[in-house]
Amino acid sequence: MAPRPTGIAMSESLRPVSKLETGIAGLDQITLGGLPEGRTTLVAGSTGTGKTQLALEFLIRGMEQYDQAGVFVTFEERPEDIRRNAAAFGMDIESWEAAGKWAFVDASDEGDEPNVVVGGYDLGGLVSRVAYAVRRVSAARVCFDSLGAVFGRFADVGVVRFELKRAADALREMNVTSILTAERTDEYGAISRFDVEEFVADNVVLLRNVLEKEKRRRTVEVLKQRGSPHRTGEWVFTIDPEQGLVVLPLSVQVSDQPASTERVTTGIDELDQMFDGGIYRDTVALAAGPTGTGKTLLATHFIAAGVDAGERCLLFTFEDSRDQLFRNTNSWDLDLEAMEATGTLQIICEYPELASLEDHFLSLKKAIDDFKPDRLVVDNISALERVATARGMRDTAIGLGAYVKQHGVTTLFTASSDLVGGSSITESHLSTLTDVIVLLRYVELEAEMRRSVTVLKMRGSSHDRLIREYVIDDQGMRIGEPLAGASGVILPSVAAGHGAGAPSSNG
Amino acid sequence: MLAEQADIEVVDVLTSPERAESEKVIATPTVLRLSPAPARRVIGDLADYHMAAAALGLRSSDGSSTDGHRDE
């Protein structure tokens, strides 16, 4: 069930290298435990990919989560600018400096005097300053930002390379783990402009900021880590104003918790019967259907049943404003407003276009972490397709599914499908990770448009295979008898992944 | 020769890294002319005497400036 980049790379040297957890959300998962301890990792990317952010967070997380002191060697930005950037994330570098746990080596300029080169030189001053700063604060982490600025300043590339290697070796002697940032000119070309990777760093992480179908995607890839396994492929990340850099999906582990055998109600008795007594507590369910078939209604029944049972419920909607939602649900005699007032229900309404897919994923995850729901509804996940690429959508869907599964949240996603078919991007991706799929359909029967419900799949249980009619009235959704004479109407399955229409349906 | 004209302090950055830090020295050797103003900074082993003298704004023994080109 691991998402796309499933491979685990193991390089030729099998000598185990201990790793240092970075503390950056998600990065430690894809590196399988962090950066090689006592080594230098090259972080390369084109302009605006977040190299400096990653370097800065490497030090900040070290301070915050592991009480490890850090040294920031800056060739580009001035220390006061870096302090200010960190303050925007609520990090007070100055207080760490005062406590002797953080030091800057300011190599951003060499004073105000003009700089003239006469004869040969090395970067001994830099190397000794870095070593001195590391000793002074007993640093466990160092970052250098960035190589391009060093090479820009000192014309002798050979000298700079040699000196960087010297610095890296000195840090290794002191068992300090370091990050070196470097510029790339294009996303899929040479690792860096200066061919430094092969002698400075056995470990290379690439950051990308790719324009794909008019959408920006930031990705991180662990290209190599000598002597230690890591995950391969590109992983989406985002830079969140509160949480900083977060690599998605956050969890690539399949939950090893035993599957629940406890059944819970969907909120509709007849539907529970179709499931042979309700759905399992750790179910991730998908309700798919075209507009107007009652997906939001089904979701509202599902929520109301949770609230009735005293469960904490979280309703995340990309469809309606709060007012619209209350108005619609009141017409079915389901009072979400009153449920929310009890505190066991939280409703979050978001507009898909207002944020990127990654950011929506993060706010969903944060809401789950904060509210700790027993039940979750996301209505309607197809809305995210408006801000996502197919690939991003798949990653997000899988990441989200894995996350709720891990937390044992009874979850219902709703998704749109074409009027009769059923093969939207979301559905085909979601169907592989959902335990239960319910299809809502329009059926044209005897010159009348009616609605039908089918349980397409239920993992680990028998279920009703009949196609039943349902009606929506002021009592909500009521499911009735099997539709007679509707054979040939029901359509290729979602799971099968194609969406041909039925001959007798409106197409 | 230079000693007669100037106060020279030699700092070893390996034993006094704090001085390298306070003067923001990266490359070694670096010569800093702190006075007279304006301050000047020259990187390298000063292998070319004339260029070095010019860069540091030193006066030669006959009192003329080395800013121009002049033979030994």
Coordinates of C-alpha atoms in Angstrom, one line a residue:
Chain A
M1 CA 0.0 0.0 0.0
A2 CA 3.0 2.3 -0.1
P3 CA 2.5 5.2 -2.5
R4 CA 4.1 5.6 -5.8
P5 CA 7.8 5.7 -5.0
T6 CA 7.9 2.3 -3.6
G7 CA 11.4 1.3 -4.2
I8 CA 14.0 1.2 -1.4
A9 CA 17.5 1.9 -2.7
M10 CA 20.5 0.4 -1.0
S11 CA 23.8 1.4 -2.3
E12 CA 26.8 -0.8 -2.9
S13 CA 28.6 -0.3 0.5
L14 CA 26.7 -2.2 3.1
R15 CA 28.5 -0.8 6.0
P16 CA 25.7 0.5 8.2
V17 CA 25.7 4.3 8.7
S18 CA 23.8 5.6 11.7
K19 CA 21.3 8.3 10.8
L20 CA 20.4 11.5 12.5
E21 CA 16.7 12.3 12.5
T22 CA 16.1 15.7 11.0
G23 CA 12.8 16.3 12.7
I24 CA 11.4 17.7 9.4
A25 CA 8.0 16.2 9.0
G26 CA 8.0 13.5 6.4
L27 CA 11.7 13.8 5.5
D28 CA 12.7 11.2 8.1
Q29 CA 10.3 8.8 6.5
I30 CA 11.6 9.0 3.0
T31 CA 15.2 8.9 4.2
L32 CA 14.3 5.9 6.4
G33 CA 15.5 7.6 9.6
G34 CA 17.2 10.8 8.7
L35 CA 20.5 12.0 7.3
P36 CA 23.7 10.0 7.6
E37 CA 25.2 11.0 10.9
G38 CA 28.6 12.8 10.8
R39 CA 28.3 13.2 7.0
T40 CA 27.6 16.0 4.6
T41 CA 24.4 15.9 2.5
L42 CA 24.2 18.0 -0.6
V43 CA 20.8 19.6 -1.0
A44 CA 20.6 20.8 -4.6
G45 CA 17.8 22.6 -6.4
S46 CA 17.0 25.4 -8.8
T47 CA 16.1 28.9 -7.5
G48 CA 13.0 29.0 -5.3
T49 CA 12.9 25.3 -4.5
G50 CA 13.3 25.8 -0.7
K51 CA 17.0 24.9 -0.2
T52 CA 17.6 27.6 2.4
Q53 CA 14.4 26.7 4.1
L54 CA 15.4 23.1 4.4
A55 CA 18.8 24.0 5.7
L56 CA 17.4 26.4 8.2
E57 CA 14.8 23.9 9.4
F58 CA 17.4 21.2 9.8
L59 CA 19.0 23.4 12.4
I60 CA 15.8 24.6 14.0
R61 CA 14.2 21.2 14.4
G62 CA 17.5 20.0 15.8
M63 CA 17.3 22.7 18.5
E64 CA 13.6 22.3 19.2
Q65 CA 13.1 18.6 19.1
Y66 CA 16.5 17.1 20.0
D67 CA 18.3 19.9 21.9
Q68 CA 21.1 19.7 19.4
A69 CA 23.1 22.9 18.9
G70 CA 23.6 24.2 15.3
V71 CA 25.9 26.4 13.3
F72 CA 24.6 28.2 10.2
V73 CA 27.3 29.2 7.7
T74 CA 25.8 31.8 5.4
F75 CA 27.4 33.0 2.2
E76 CA 24.4 34.7 0.9
E77 CA 21.8 36.1 3.3
R78 CA 22.8 38.1 6.3
P79 CA 22.3 36.6 9.7
E80 CA 19.7 39.3 10.6
D81 CA 17.6 38.2 7.5
I82 CA 17.8 34.6 8.6
R83 CA 16.8 35.5 12.1
R84 CA 13.8 37.4 10.7
N85 CA 12.8 34.5 8.4
A86 CA 12.9 32.1 11.4
A87 CA 10.9 34.5 13.5
A88 CA 8.1 34.3 10.9
F89 CA 7.8 30.7 11.9
G90 CA 7.8 31.6 15.5
M91 CA 11.5 30.6 16.0
D92 CA 13.6 32.8 18.2
I93 CA 17.2 32.2 17.0
E94 CA 18.5 35.1 19.1
S95 CA 17.5 33.4 22.3
W96 CA 19.4 30.3 21.2
E97 CA 22.4 32.4 20.3
A98 CA 22.3 34.0 23.8
A99 CA 22.1 30.5 25.3
G100 CA 25.2 29.4 23.4
K101 CA 23.4 26.8 21.3
W102 CA 23.3 28.5 18.0
A103 CA 26.1 30.3 16.1
F104 CA 26.2 32.0 12.7
V105 CA 29.4 32.1 10.7
D106 CA 28.7 35.2 8.6
A107 CA 30.5 34.7 5.3
S108 CA 27.9 36.8 3.5
D109 CA 30.5 39.4 2.9
E110 CA 34.0 40.3 4.1
G111 CA 33.6 43.7 5.4
D112 CA 33.1 46.8 3.4
E113 CA 36.5 47.0 1.8
P114 CA 36.9 46.1 -1.8
N115 CA 38.3 42.7 -2.2
V116 CA 41.4 42.2 -4.3
V117 CA 43.1 38.9 -5.1
V118 CA 46.9 38.8 -5.5
G119 CA 48.4 35.4 -5.7
G120 CA 47.4 32.0 -4.3
Y121 CA 45.0 31.5 -1.4
D122 CA 42.9 28.9 0.4
L123 CA 39.8 29.2 2.5
G124 CA 41.6 28.4 5.8
G125 CA 39.9 31.3 7.5
L126 CA 36.5 29.8 6.7
V127 CA 37.4 26.3 7.8
S128 CA 38.9 27.5 11.1
R129 CA 35.9 29.8 11.8
V130 CA 33.5 26.9 11.2
A131 CA 35.5 24.6 13.4
Y132 CA 35.7 27.3 16.1
A133 CA 31.9 27.9 16.0
V134 CA 31.2 24.1 16.2
R135 CA 33.4 23.8 19.2
R136 CA 32.0 26.9 20.9
V137 CA 28.4 25.8 20.8
S138 CA 29.1 22.0 20.8
A139 CA 27.2 21.8 17.5
A140 CA 25.7 18.5 16.2
R141 CA 24.4 20.1 13.0
V142 CA 25.9 22.6 10.5
C143 CA 24.5 24.0 7.3
F144 CA 26.3 25.8 4.5
D145 CA 24.1 28.1 2.4
S146 CA 24.9 28.2 -0.5
L147 CA 27.7 26.8 -2.7
G148 CA 26.8 29.1 -5.6
A149 CA 27.6 32.1 -3.5
V150 CA 31.0 30.8 -2.6
F151 CA 31.9 29.9 -6.1
G152 CA 30.6 33.3 -7.2
R153 CA 33.0 35.0 -4.9
F154 CA 36.1 32.9 -5.4
A155 CA 37.1 32.4 -9.0
D156 CA 39.4 29.5 -8.4
V157 CA 36.9 26.6 -8.5
G158 CA 39.6 24.0 -7.7
V159 CA 40.6 25.8 -4.5
V160 CA 37.0 26.1 -3.4
R161 CA 36.2 22.4 -4.1
F162 CA 39.3 21.4 -2.2
E163 CA 38.5 23.6 0.8
L164 CA 34.9 22.4 1.0
K165 CA 36.2 18.9 1.1
R166 CA 38.5 20.0 3.9
A167 CA 35.6 21.5 5.8
A168 CA 33.5 18.4 5.3
D169 CA 36.3 16.2 6.5
A170 CA 36.8 18.4 9.6
L171 CA 33.1 18.2 10.4
R172 CA 33.2 14.4 10.0
E173 CA 36.1 14.2 12.5
M174 CA 33.9 16.1 14.9
N175 CA 30.9 13.8 14.1
V176 CA 28.9 16.8 12.9
T177 CA 26.0 16.2 10.5
S178 CA 25.9 18.9 7.8
I179 CA 23.9 20.1 4.9
L180 CA 25.4 21.9 1.9
T181 CA 23.0 23.7 -0.4
A182 CA 23.8 24.1 -4.1
E183 CA 22.1 25.6 -7.1
R184 CA 20.9 23.7 -10.2
T185 CA 20.3 25.2 -13.5
D186 CA 17.5 22.8 -14.5
E187 CA 15.3 20.4 -12.8
Y188 CA 16.4 17.2 -14.5
G189 CA 20.0 17.9 -15.5
A190 CA 23.3 17.8 -13.7
I191 CA 23.1 17.5 -10.0
S192 CA 24.7 20.9 -9.4
R193 CA 26.5 23.6 -11.4
F194 CA 29.8 23.0 -9.8
D195 CA 30.3 19.2 -9.9
V196 CA 30.9 19.1 -6.1
E197 CA 28.7 16.2 -5.2
E198 CA 31.2 13.5 -6.0
F199 CA 33.9 14.6 -3.6
V200 CA 32.0 16.6 -1.0
A201 CA 28.9 14.6 -0.4
D202 CA 28.1 10.9 -0.6
N203 CA 24.5 11.9 0.0
V204 CA 22.4 14.0 -2.3
V205 CA 18.9 15.3 -1.9
L206 CA 17.2 17.1 -4.8
L207 CA 14.5 19.7 -4.5
R208 CA 12.3 20.6 -7.4
N209 CA 9.7 23.1 -8.2
V210 CA 8.0 21.9 -11.4
L211 CA 5.3 23.5 -13.4
E212 CA 2.9 20.7 -14.5
K213 CA -0.3 21.5 -16.2
E214 CA -0.3 25.1 -14.8
K215 CA 0.2 23.8 -11.3
R216 CA 3.3 24.2 -9.3
R217 CA 4.5 21.1 -7.5
R218 CA 7.4 21.0 -5.1
T219 CA 9.1 17.7 -4.7
V220 CA 12.0 16.2 -2.8
E221 CA 14.0 13.2 -3.9
V222 CA 16.7 11.4 -2.0
L223 CA 19.1 10.7 -4.9
K224 CA 21.7 8.8 -2.9
Q225 CA 22.7 8.0 0.6
R226 CA 25.9 6.0 0.8
G227 CA 25.8 2.8 2.7
S228 CA 22.2 3.2 3.8
P229 CA 18.8 2.5 2.5
H230 CA 16.3 5.2 1.6
R231 CA 13.1 5.6 -0.3
T232 CA 13.4 6.5 -4.0
G233 CA 11.4 8.7 -6.3
E234 CA 9.9 12.2 -6.0
W235 CA 7.8 13.1 -3.0
V236 CA 5.6 16.2 -2.8
F237 CA 6.3 18.7 -0.2
T238 CA 4.9 22.0 0.9
I239 CA 6.1 24.9 3.0
D240 CA 3.4 25.6 5.5
P241 CA 3.3 29.0 7.3
E242 CA 2.8 27.2 10.6
Q243 CA 4.5 23.9 10.3
G244 CA 7.3 24.8 7.9
L245 CA 8.5 22.3 5.4
V246 CA 6.4 19.1 5.3
V247 CA 7.0 16.2 3.0
L248 CA 3.9 14.4 1.9
P249 CA 2.5 11.9 2.3
L250 CA 3.3 11.9 6.0
S251 CA 2.8 8.3 6.5
V252 CA 3.9 5.6 4.1
Q253 CA 3.5 2.8 6.6
V254 CA 0.5 0.6 6.4
S255 CA -1.1 0.3 9.7
D256 CA -0.3 -2.9 11.4
Q257 CA -3.1 -2.6 13.8
P258 CA -5.4 -5.5 13.7
A259 CA -8.5 -4.9 11.6
S260 CA -11.5 -4.0 13.6
T261 CA -14.4 -6.5 13.8
E262 CA -16.7 -4.0 15.5
R263 CA -19.5 -2.8 13.3
V264 CA -20.9 0.8 13.4
T265 CA -23.9 2.2 11.7
T266 CA -23.9 4.3 8.6
G267 CA -26.9 6.2 9.8
I268 CA -29.3 4.5 7.4
D269 CA -30.8 1.3 8.7
E270 CA -31.4 -0.2 5.2
L271 CA -27.9 0.6 4.2
D272 CA -26.5 -1.1 7.3
Q273 CA -28.5 -4.2 6.3
M274 CA -27.0 -4.1 2.9
F275 CA -23.6 -4.2 4.7
D276 CA -24.8 -7.2 6.6
G277 CA -24.9 -5.2 9.9
G278 CA -23.1 -2.0 9.4
I279 CA -19.5 -1.1 8.4
Y280 CA -16.3 -2.0 10.4
R281 CA -15.1 0.8 12.7
D282 CA -11.8 1.2 10.8
T283 CA -13.5 1.4 7.4
V284 CA -12.5 3.9 4.7
A285 CA -15.6 4.2 2.6
L286 CA -16.3 5.9 -0.7
A287 CA -19.7 7.1 -1.9
A288 CA -19.6 8.0 -5.5
G289 CA -22.3 9.4 -7.7
P290 CA -23.3 12.2 -10.0
T291 CA -24.6 15.6 -8.8
G292 CA -27.9 15.4 -7.1
T293 CA -27.9 11.8 -6.1
G294 CA -27.6 12.6 -2.4
K295 CA -23.9 12.2 -1.5
T296 CA -24.0 15.1 1.0
L297 CA -27.2 13.6 2.4
L298 CA -25.6 10.2 2.9
A299 CA -22.7 11.9 4.5
T300 CA -25.0 13.9 6.8
H301 CA -26.7 10.7 7.9
F302 CA -23.3 9.2 8.6
I303 CA -22.3 12.1 10.7
A304 CA -25.7 12.2 12.6
A305 CA -25.3 8.6 13.5
G306 CA -21.8 9.3 14.9
V307 CA -23.1 12.2 17.0
D308 CA -26.0 10.1 18.3
A309 CA -23.5 7.4 19.4
G310 CA -21.4 10.0 21.2
E311 CA -18.5 9.8 18.7
R312 CA -16.4 12.8 17.8
C313 CA -17.2 13.7 14.2
L314 CA -15.3 15.9 11.8
L315 CA -17.1 17.1 8.6
F316 CA -14.8 18.6 6.0
T317 CA -16.6 20.1 3.0
F318 CA -15.4 21.5 -0.2
E319 CA -18.9 21.8 -1.6
D320 CA -21.0 24.2 0.5
S321 CA -20.7 27.2 2.6
R322 CA -21.8 26.7 6.2
D323 CA -25.1 28.4 5.6
Q324 CA -25.8 26.4 2.5
L325 CA -25.0 23.2 4.3
F326 CA -27.3 24.0 7.3
R327 CA -30.1 25.0 4.9
N328 CA -29.8 21.8 2.9
T329 CA -29.5 19.5 5.9
N330 CA -32.4 21.1 7.7
S331 CA -34.6 20.3 4.8
W332 CA -33.9 16.6 5.5
D333 CA -34.6 17.2 9.2
L334 CA -31.0 16.8 10.1
D335 CA -29.8 19.7 12.3
L336 CA -26.0 19.9 11.9
E337 CA -26.0 23.3 13.6
A338 CA -27.4 21.8 16.8
M339 CA -25.0 18.9 16.6
E340 CA -22.0 21.2 16.2
A341 CA -23.2 23.2 19.2
T342 CA -22.8 20.1 21.4
G343 CA -19.1 20.1 20.6
T344 CA -18.9 16.5 19.3
L345 CA -19.1 17.7 15.7
Q346 CA -16.7 20.1 14.0
I347 CA -17.5 21.4 10.6
I348 CA -14.8 22.9 8.4
C349 CA -15.8 24.5 5.1
E350 CA -13.1 25.2 2.6
Y351 CA -13.0 26.5 -0.9
P352 CA -10.8 24.3 -3.1
E353 CA -9.3 27.1 -5.1
L354 CA -8.0 29.0 -2.1
A355 CA -5.1 26.7 -1.5
S356 CA -3.0 24.1 -3.1
L357 CA -3.7 20.5 -2.9
E358 CA -0.8 20.0 -0.5
D359 CA -2.1 22.7 1.8
H360 CA -5.5 21.2 1.8
F361 CA -4.0 17.9 2.8
L362 CA -2.1 19.6 5.6
S363 CA -5.1 21.4 7.0
L364 CA -7.1 18.2 6.9
K365 CA -4.4 16.4 8.7
K366 CA -4.1 19.2 11.2
A367 CA -7.8 19.1 11.8
I368 CA -7.6 15.4 12.4
D369 CA -4.7 15.8 14.8
D370 CA -6.4 18.6 16.7
F371 CA -9.9 17.3 16.9
K372 CA -9.2 13.6 17.1
P373 CA -12.4 12.5 15.4
D374 CA -13.8 9.0 15.6
R375 CA -15.6 9.7 12.3
L376 CA -14.6 11.8 9.4
V377 CA -16.4 12.9 6.2
V378 CA -14.7 14.6 3.3
D379 CA -17.4 16.0 1.0
N380 CA -16.6 16.1 -1.9
I381 CA -13.0 15.0 -2.6
S382 CA -13.4 15.4 -6.4
A383 CA -13.5 19.2 -5.9
L384 CA -9.8 19.0 -5.2
E385 CA -9.2 17.9 -8.8
R386 CA -9.7 21.6 -9.7
V387 CA -6.5 22.5 -8.0
A388 CA -4.5 19.3 -8.6
T389 CA -2.7 17.3 -11.1
A390 CA -3.6 13.7 -11.6
R391 CA -0.4 12.6 -9.9
G392 CA -0.8 15.0 -7.0
M393 CA -4.3 13.9 -6.5
R394 CA -3.3 10.3 -6.4
D395 CA -0.5 11.0 -3.9
T396 CA -2.9 13.0 -1.7
A397 CA -5.7 10.4 -1.8
I398 CA -3.4 7.6 -0.9
G399 CA -1.7 9.6 1.8
L400 CA -5.0 10.7 3.3
G401 CA -6.4 7.2 3.2
A402 CA -3.3 5.8 4.9
Y403 CA -3.4 8.5 7.5
V404 CA -7.0 8.0 8.6
K405 CA -6.5 4.2 8.5
Q406 CA -3.6 4.5 10.8
H407 CA -5.7 6.5 13.3
G408 CA -8.6 4.2 13.1
V409 CA -11.1 6.9 12.0
T410 CA -14.3 5.7 10.4
T411 CA -14.1 7.7 7.2
L412 CA -16.4 8.5 4.4
F413 CA -15.2 10.2 1.2
T414 CA -17.7 11.4 -1.3
A415 CA -16.7 11.7 -5.0
S416 CA -18.4 12.9 -8.1
S417 CA -18.8 10.7 -11.1
D418 CA -20.1 11.5 -14.5
L419 CA -23.9 11.4 -14.9
V420 CA -23.8 7.7 -15.5
G421 CA -20.2 6.5 -15.7
G422 CA -17.8 6.4 -12.9
S423 CA -14.2 6.9 -13.7
S424 CA -13.0 10.2 -12.4
I425 CA -9.4 10.4 -11.3
T426 CA -10.2 10.5 -7.7
E427 CA -12.5 7.5 -7.8
S428 CA -10.2 5.2 -9.6
H429 CA -7.4 6.1 -7.2
L430 CA -9.6 6.1 -4.1
S431 CA -11.2 2.8 -5.0
T432 CA -8.0 0.9 -4.4
L433 CA -7.6 2.1 -0.9
T434 CA -11.2 2.2 0.2
D435 CA -12.7 -0.8 2.0
V436 CA -16.3 0.0 1.0
I437 CA -17.7 1.5 -2.2
V438 CA -21.2 2.7 -2.5
L439 CA -22.5 3.8 -5.9
L440 CA -25.4 6.2 -6.2
R441 CA -26.9 6.3 -9.7
Y442 CA -29.7 7.8 -11.8
V443 CA -31.8 5.1 -13.4
E444 CA -34.2 5.8 -16.2
L445 CA -37.0 3.4 -15.8
E446 CA -40.5 3.4 -17.4
A447 CA -39.9 7.0 -18.6
E448 CA -39.1 8.1 -15.2
M449 CA -35.8 9.2 -13.6
R450 CA -35.2 7.2 -10.4
R451 CA -32.2 6.7 -8.1
S452 CA -30.4 3.5 -7.2
V453 CA -27.9 2.5 -4.6
T454 CA -25.4 -0.4 -4.9
V455 CA -22.8 -1.7 -2.6
L456 CA -20.0 -2.4 -5.0
K457 CA -17.4 -3.7 -2.6
M458 CA -17.0 -4.4 1.1
R459 CA -13.7 -5.8 2.3
G460 CA -13.9 -8.7 4.8
S461 CA -17.7 -9.1 4.7
S462 CA -20.5 -10.3 2.7
H463 CA -22.9 -7.7 1.4
D464 CA -26.1 -7.1 -0.5
R465 CA -25.4 -7.3 -4.3
L466 CA -28.8 -6.0 -5.3
I467 CA -29.5 -2.7 -6.9
R468 CA -32.0 -1.0 -4.8
E469 CA -34.0 2.1 -5.3
Y470 CA -34.0 4.9 -2.9
V471 CA -35.9 8.1 -2.4
I472 CA -35.0 11.4 -0.8
D473 CA -37.7 13.2 1.1
D474 CA -38.0 15.3 4.2
Q475 CA -36.9 12.3 6.2
G476 CA -33.7 12.1 4.3
M477 CA -32.6 9.0 2.3
R478 CA -34.9 6.0 2.4
I479 CA -33.8 2.8 0.7
G480 CA -36.4 0.4 -0.7
E481 CA -36.8 -2.7 -2.7
P482 CA -34.5 -4.0 -5.5
L483 CA -35.2 -2.3 -8.8
A484 CA -37.1 -4.7 -10.9
G485 CA -36.6 -4.6 -14.6
A486 CA -33.5 -2.5 -14.4
S487 CA -31.2 -5.1 -15.8
G488 CA -28.8 -3.7 -18.3
V489 CA -29.0 -0.4 -16.7
I490 CA -26.2 -0.7 -14.2
L491 CA -22.9 0.2 -15.4
P492 CA -19.4 -0.9 -15.5
S493 CA -17.9 -0.8 -12.0
V494 CA -15.7 2.0 -10.7
A495 CA -13.2 -0.6 -9.6
A496 CA -12.9 -1.8 -13.2
G497 CA -11.9 1.7 -13.9
H498 CA -13.8 2.6 -17.1
G499 CA -16.8 4.7 -17.4
A500 CA -18.9 3.6 -20.3
G501 CA -22.5 4.5 -20.1
A502 CA -25.4 2.2 -20.2
P503 CA -27.4 1.9 -23.3
S504 CA -30.7 2.9 -21.8
S505 CA -29.5 5.7 -19.6
N506 CA -29.3 9.4 -20.3
G507 CA -25.8 9.9 -21.5
Chain B
M1 CA 61.4 47.5 4.9
L2 CA 57.7 47.5 5.4
A3 CA 58.1 47.3 9.1
E4 CA 59.6 50.8 9.1
Q5 CA 56.5 52.2 7.6
A6 CA 53.8 50.2 9.2
D7 CA 52.5 48.4 12.3
I8 CA 52.0 44.8 11.2
E9 CA 50.2 42.2 13.2
V10 CA 50.3 38.6 12.1
V11 CA 47.3 36.5 13.1
D12 CA 47.2 32.7 12.7
V13 CA 43.5 31.9 12.0
L14 CA 44.1 28.3 13.2
T15 CA 45.1 29.4 16.7
S16 CA 42.9 32.6 16.8
P17 CA 39.8 31.7 14.9
E18 CA 37.9 34.3 16.9
R19 CA 39.9 37.0 15.1
A20 CA 39.1 35.5 11.8
E21 CA 35.5 35.7 12.9
S22 CA 35.5 39.2 14.1
E23 CA 37.3 40.4 10.9
K24 CA 35.2 38.2 8.7
V25 CA 38.1 36.6 7.1
I26 CA 37.4 33.6 4.8
A27 CA 40.4 33.3 2.6
T28 CA 44.0 32.9 3.8
P29 CA 46.2 34.6 3.6
T30 CA 44.3 37.9 3.8
V31 CA 46.0 41.3 4.4
L32 CA 43.8 43.9 6.0
R33 CA 44.9 47.5 5.8
L34 CA 43.1 49.0 8.8
S35 CA 44.7 52.4 8.7
P36 CA 45.0 54.8 7.1
A37 CA 41.5 54.9 5.9
P38 CA 40.0 53.7 3.6
A39 CA 40.5 50.1 4.8
R40 CA 41.7 47.7 2.2
R41 CA 41.6 43.9 2.0
V42 CA 43.8 41.8 -0.2
I43 CA 43.6 38.1 -0.6
G44 CA 46.4 35.8 -1.6
D45 CA 50.1 35.2 -1.0
L46 CA 51.0 38.6 -2.6
A47 CA 53.3 36.8 -5.0
D48 CA 53.2 39.8 -7.3
Y49 CA 54.9 42.6 -5.3
H50 CA 53.7 45.4 -7.5
M51 CA 50.1 44.4 -7.6
A52 CA 50.2 43.8 -3.9
A53 CA 51.7 47.1 -3.1
A54 CA 49.2 48.8 -5.4
A55 CA 46.3 47.0 -3.9
L56 CA 47.4 48.0 -0.4
G57 CA 48.2 51.5 -1.4
L58 CA 51.8 51.3 -0.1
R59 CA 54.3 54.0 -0.8
S60 CA 57.6 52.9 -2.1
S61 CA 60.9 54.0 -0.5
D62 CA 61.3 57.0 -2.7
G63 CA 58.1 58.4 -1.5
S64 CA 56.1 58.0 -4.7
S65 CA 52.8 56.2 -4.7
T66 CA 52.8 52.7 -6.2
D67 CA 49.3 53.3 -7.5
G68 CA 51.0 53.9 -10.9
H69 CA 53.1 51.4 -12.8
R70 CA 56.7 51.6 -12.0
D71 CA 59.7 49.4 -12.5
E72 CA 61.6 48.1 -9.5

